[in-house]
mmCIF file of C-alpha atoms in Angstrom:
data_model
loop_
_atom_site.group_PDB
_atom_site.id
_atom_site.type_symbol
_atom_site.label_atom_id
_atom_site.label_comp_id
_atom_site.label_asym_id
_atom_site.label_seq_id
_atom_site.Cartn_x
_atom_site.Cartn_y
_atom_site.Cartn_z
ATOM 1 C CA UNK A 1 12.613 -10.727 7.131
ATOM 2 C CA UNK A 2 13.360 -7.776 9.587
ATOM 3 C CA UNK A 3 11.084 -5.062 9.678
ATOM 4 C CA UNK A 4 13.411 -2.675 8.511
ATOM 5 C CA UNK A 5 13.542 -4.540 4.989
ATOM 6 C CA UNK A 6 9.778 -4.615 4.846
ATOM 7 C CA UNK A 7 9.901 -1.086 5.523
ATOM 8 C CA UNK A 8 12.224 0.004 2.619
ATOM 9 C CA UNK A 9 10.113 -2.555 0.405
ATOM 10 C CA UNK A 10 6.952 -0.664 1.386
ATOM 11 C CA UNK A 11 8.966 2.529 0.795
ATOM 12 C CA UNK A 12 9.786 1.549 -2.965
ATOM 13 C CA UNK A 13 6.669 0.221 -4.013
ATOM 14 C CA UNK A 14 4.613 3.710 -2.667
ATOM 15 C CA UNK A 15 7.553 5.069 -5.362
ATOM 16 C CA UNK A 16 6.779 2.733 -7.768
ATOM 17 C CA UNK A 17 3.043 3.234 -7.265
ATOM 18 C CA UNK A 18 3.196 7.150 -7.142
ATOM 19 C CA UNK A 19 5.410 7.455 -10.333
ATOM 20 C CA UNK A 20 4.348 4.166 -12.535
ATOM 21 C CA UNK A 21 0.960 2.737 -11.582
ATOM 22 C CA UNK A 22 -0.705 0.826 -8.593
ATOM 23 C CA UNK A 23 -0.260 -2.487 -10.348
ATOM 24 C CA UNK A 24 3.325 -2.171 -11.543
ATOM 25 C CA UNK A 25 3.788 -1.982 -7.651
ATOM 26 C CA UNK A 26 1.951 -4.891 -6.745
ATOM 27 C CA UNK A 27 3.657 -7.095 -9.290
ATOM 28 C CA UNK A 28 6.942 -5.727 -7.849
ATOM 29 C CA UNK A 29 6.295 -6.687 -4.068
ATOM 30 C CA UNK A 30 5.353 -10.102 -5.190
ATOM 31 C CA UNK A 31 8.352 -10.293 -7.167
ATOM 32 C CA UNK A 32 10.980 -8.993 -4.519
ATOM 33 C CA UNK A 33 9.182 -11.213 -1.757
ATOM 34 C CA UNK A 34 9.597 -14.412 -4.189
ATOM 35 C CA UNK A 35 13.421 -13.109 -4.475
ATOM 36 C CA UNK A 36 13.756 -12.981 -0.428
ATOM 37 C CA UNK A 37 11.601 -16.382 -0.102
ATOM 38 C CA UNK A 38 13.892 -17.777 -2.226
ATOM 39 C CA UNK A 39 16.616 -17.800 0.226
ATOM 40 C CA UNK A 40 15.140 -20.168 2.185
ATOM 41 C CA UNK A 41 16.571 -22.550 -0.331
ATOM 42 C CA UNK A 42 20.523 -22.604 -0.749
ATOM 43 C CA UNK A 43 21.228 -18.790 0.343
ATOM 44 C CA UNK A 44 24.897 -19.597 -0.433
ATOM 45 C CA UNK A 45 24.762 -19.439 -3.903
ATOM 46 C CA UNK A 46 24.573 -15.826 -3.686
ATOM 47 C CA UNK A 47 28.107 -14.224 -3.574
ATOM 48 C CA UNK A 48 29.606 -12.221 -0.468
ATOM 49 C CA UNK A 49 28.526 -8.613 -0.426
ATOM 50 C CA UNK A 50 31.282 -5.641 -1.007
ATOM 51 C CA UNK A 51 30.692 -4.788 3.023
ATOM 52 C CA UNK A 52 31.706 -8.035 4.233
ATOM 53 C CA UNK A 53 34.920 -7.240 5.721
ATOM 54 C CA UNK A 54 33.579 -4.701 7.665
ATOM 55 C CA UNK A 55 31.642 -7.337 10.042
ATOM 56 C CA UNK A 56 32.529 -10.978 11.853
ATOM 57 C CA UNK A 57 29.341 -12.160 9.890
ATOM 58 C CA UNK A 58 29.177 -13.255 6.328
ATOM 59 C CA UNK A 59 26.987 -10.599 4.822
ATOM 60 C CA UNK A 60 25.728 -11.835 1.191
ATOM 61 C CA UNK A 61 23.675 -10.258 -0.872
ATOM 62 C CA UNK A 62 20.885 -11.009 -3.842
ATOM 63 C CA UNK A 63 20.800 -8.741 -6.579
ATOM 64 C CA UNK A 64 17.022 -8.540 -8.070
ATOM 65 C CA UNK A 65 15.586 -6.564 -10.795
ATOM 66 C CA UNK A 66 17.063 -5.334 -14.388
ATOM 67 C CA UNK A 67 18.917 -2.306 -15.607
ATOM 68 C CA UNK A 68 18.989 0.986 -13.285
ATOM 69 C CA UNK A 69 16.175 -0.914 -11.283
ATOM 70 C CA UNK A 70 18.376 -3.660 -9.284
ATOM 71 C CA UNK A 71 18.192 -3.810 -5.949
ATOM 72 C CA UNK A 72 20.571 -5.467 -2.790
ATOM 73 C CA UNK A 73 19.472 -7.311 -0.801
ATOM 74 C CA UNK A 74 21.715 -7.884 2.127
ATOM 75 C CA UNK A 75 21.857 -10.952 4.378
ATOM 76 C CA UNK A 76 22.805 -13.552 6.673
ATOM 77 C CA UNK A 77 23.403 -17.113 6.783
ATOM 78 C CA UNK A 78 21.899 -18.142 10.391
ATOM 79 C CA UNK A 79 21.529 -22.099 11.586
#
């Protein structure tokens, strides 16, 4: 995971924590980590992300959560 995904995960669950409660956010970064981790096994079930023309690289994408709380994440396929 780069570190500017762990950054905007940080970033969410300090907004989580601030305006829900302390363990809302930790069950949240466990979640969204499970989602990335995940990945490791058959990434290419998740469909091509809107942006992928704009780059030579496939850029896919994993949509996690429910409701107005999904979030993208963005990847790529790498040998």
């Amino acid at each position: 995971m780069l570190p500017v995904a762990k950054a905007d995960i940080n970033a969410a669950a300090k907004w989580i924590r601030q305006n829900d409660s302390l363990e809302k956010a930790k069950v949240w970064v466990n979640e969204i980590n499970d989602a990335v981790a995940s990945l490791n096994t058959f990434p290419a079930r998740c469909a091509l992300a809107a942006i992928d023309d704009a780059f030579e690289e496939e850029i896919r994408q994993l949509l996690y959560g429910k409701g107005k709380g999904v979030y993208r994440i963005l990847f790529t396929i790498q040998d």
